[in-house]
Short mmCIF file of C-alpha atoms in Angstrom, two decimals:
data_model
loop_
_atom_site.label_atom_id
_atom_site.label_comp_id
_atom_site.label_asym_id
_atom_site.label_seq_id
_atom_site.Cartn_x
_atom_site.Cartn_y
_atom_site.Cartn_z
CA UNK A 1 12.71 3.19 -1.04
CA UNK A 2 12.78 1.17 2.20
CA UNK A 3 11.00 -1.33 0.85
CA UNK A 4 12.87 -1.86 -2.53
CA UNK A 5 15.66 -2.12 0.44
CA UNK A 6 14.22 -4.59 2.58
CA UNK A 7 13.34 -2.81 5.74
CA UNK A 8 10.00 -3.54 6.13
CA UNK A 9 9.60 -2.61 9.08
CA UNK A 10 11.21 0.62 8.94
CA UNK A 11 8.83 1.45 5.78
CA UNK A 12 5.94 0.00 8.26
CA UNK A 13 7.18 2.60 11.09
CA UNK A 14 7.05 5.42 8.57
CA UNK A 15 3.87 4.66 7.01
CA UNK A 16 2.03 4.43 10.35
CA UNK A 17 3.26 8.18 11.48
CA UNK A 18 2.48 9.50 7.83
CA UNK A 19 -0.99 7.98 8.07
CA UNK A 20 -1.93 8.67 11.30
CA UNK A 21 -0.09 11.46 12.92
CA UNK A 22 0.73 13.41 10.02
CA UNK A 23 -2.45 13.22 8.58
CA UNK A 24 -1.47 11.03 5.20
CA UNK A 25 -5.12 9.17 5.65
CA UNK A 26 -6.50 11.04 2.76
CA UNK A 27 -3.00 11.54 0.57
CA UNK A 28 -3.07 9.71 -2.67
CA UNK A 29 0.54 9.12 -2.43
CA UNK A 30 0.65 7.68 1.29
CA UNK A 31 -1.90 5.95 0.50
CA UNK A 32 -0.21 4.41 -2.35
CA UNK A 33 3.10 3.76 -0.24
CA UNK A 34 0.77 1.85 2.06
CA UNK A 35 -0.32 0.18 -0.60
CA UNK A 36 2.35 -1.41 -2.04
CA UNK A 37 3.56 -2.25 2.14
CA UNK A 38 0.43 -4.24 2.43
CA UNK A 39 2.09 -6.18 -1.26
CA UNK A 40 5.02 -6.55 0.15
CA UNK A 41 3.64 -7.91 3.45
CA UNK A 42 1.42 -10.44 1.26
CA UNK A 43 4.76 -11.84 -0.59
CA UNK A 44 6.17 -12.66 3.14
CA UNK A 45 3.06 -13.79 5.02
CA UNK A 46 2.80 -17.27 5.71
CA UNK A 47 -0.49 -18.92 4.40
CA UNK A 48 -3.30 -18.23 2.40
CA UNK A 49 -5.80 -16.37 5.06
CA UNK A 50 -2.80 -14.16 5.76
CA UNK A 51 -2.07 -13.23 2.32
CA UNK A 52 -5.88 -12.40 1.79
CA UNK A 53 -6.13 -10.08 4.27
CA UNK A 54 -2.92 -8.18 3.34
CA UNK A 55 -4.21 -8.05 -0.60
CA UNK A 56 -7.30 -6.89 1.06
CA UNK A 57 -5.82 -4.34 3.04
CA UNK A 58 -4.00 -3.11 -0.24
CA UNK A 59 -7.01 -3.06 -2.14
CA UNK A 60 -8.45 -0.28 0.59
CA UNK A 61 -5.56 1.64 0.46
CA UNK A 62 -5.95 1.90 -3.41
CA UNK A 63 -9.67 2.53 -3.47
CA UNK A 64 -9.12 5.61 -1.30
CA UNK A 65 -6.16 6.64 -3.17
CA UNK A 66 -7.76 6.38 -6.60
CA UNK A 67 -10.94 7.92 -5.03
CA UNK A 68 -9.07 11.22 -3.63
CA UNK A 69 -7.15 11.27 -7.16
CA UNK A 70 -8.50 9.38 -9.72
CA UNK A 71 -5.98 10.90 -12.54
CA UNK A 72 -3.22 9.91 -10.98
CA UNK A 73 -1.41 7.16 -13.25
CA UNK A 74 0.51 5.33 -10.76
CA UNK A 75 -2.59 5.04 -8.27
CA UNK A 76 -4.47 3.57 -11.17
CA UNK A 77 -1.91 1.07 -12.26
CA UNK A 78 -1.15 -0.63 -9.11
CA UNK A 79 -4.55 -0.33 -8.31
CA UNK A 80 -5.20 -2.42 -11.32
CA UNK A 81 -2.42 -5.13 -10.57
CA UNK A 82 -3.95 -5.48 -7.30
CA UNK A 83 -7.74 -6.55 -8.60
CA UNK A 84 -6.28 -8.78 -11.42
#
């Protein structure tokens, strides 16, 4: 929700505990979440180089999510309007 909001880095603050010390790292959902912050990241970074490596950060985060749950629907949808 923080990042339909705008706080980006709130949502990046949260995501970093929920990967790391909470143990999100193999969560479909976090994993998601993180995800669609690397997206949102990509919208606001400046230049193309930047934007690449935000899209490819988002692409990891999907390919572990869909790998740890590969029937979930949303996981599979982002995941495929993040390759296209």
């Amino acid at each position: 929700f923080q990042l339909h909001r705008g706080e980006v880095p709130a949502a990046t603050a949260h995501l970093e505990a929920a990967l790391g010390k909470l143990g999100g790292a193999n969560d479909p959902d976090v994993l998601l979440a993180a995800g669609e912050l690397q997206v949102a990241l990509a919208r606001e970074a400046v230049g193309l180089a930047a934007k690449r490596e935000h899209l490819a950060a988002a692409r990891g985060h999907l390919e572990r999510a869909h790998a740890a749950d590969p029937k979930n629907p949303s996981v599979g949808m982002f995941y495929a309007d993040v390759l296209d």
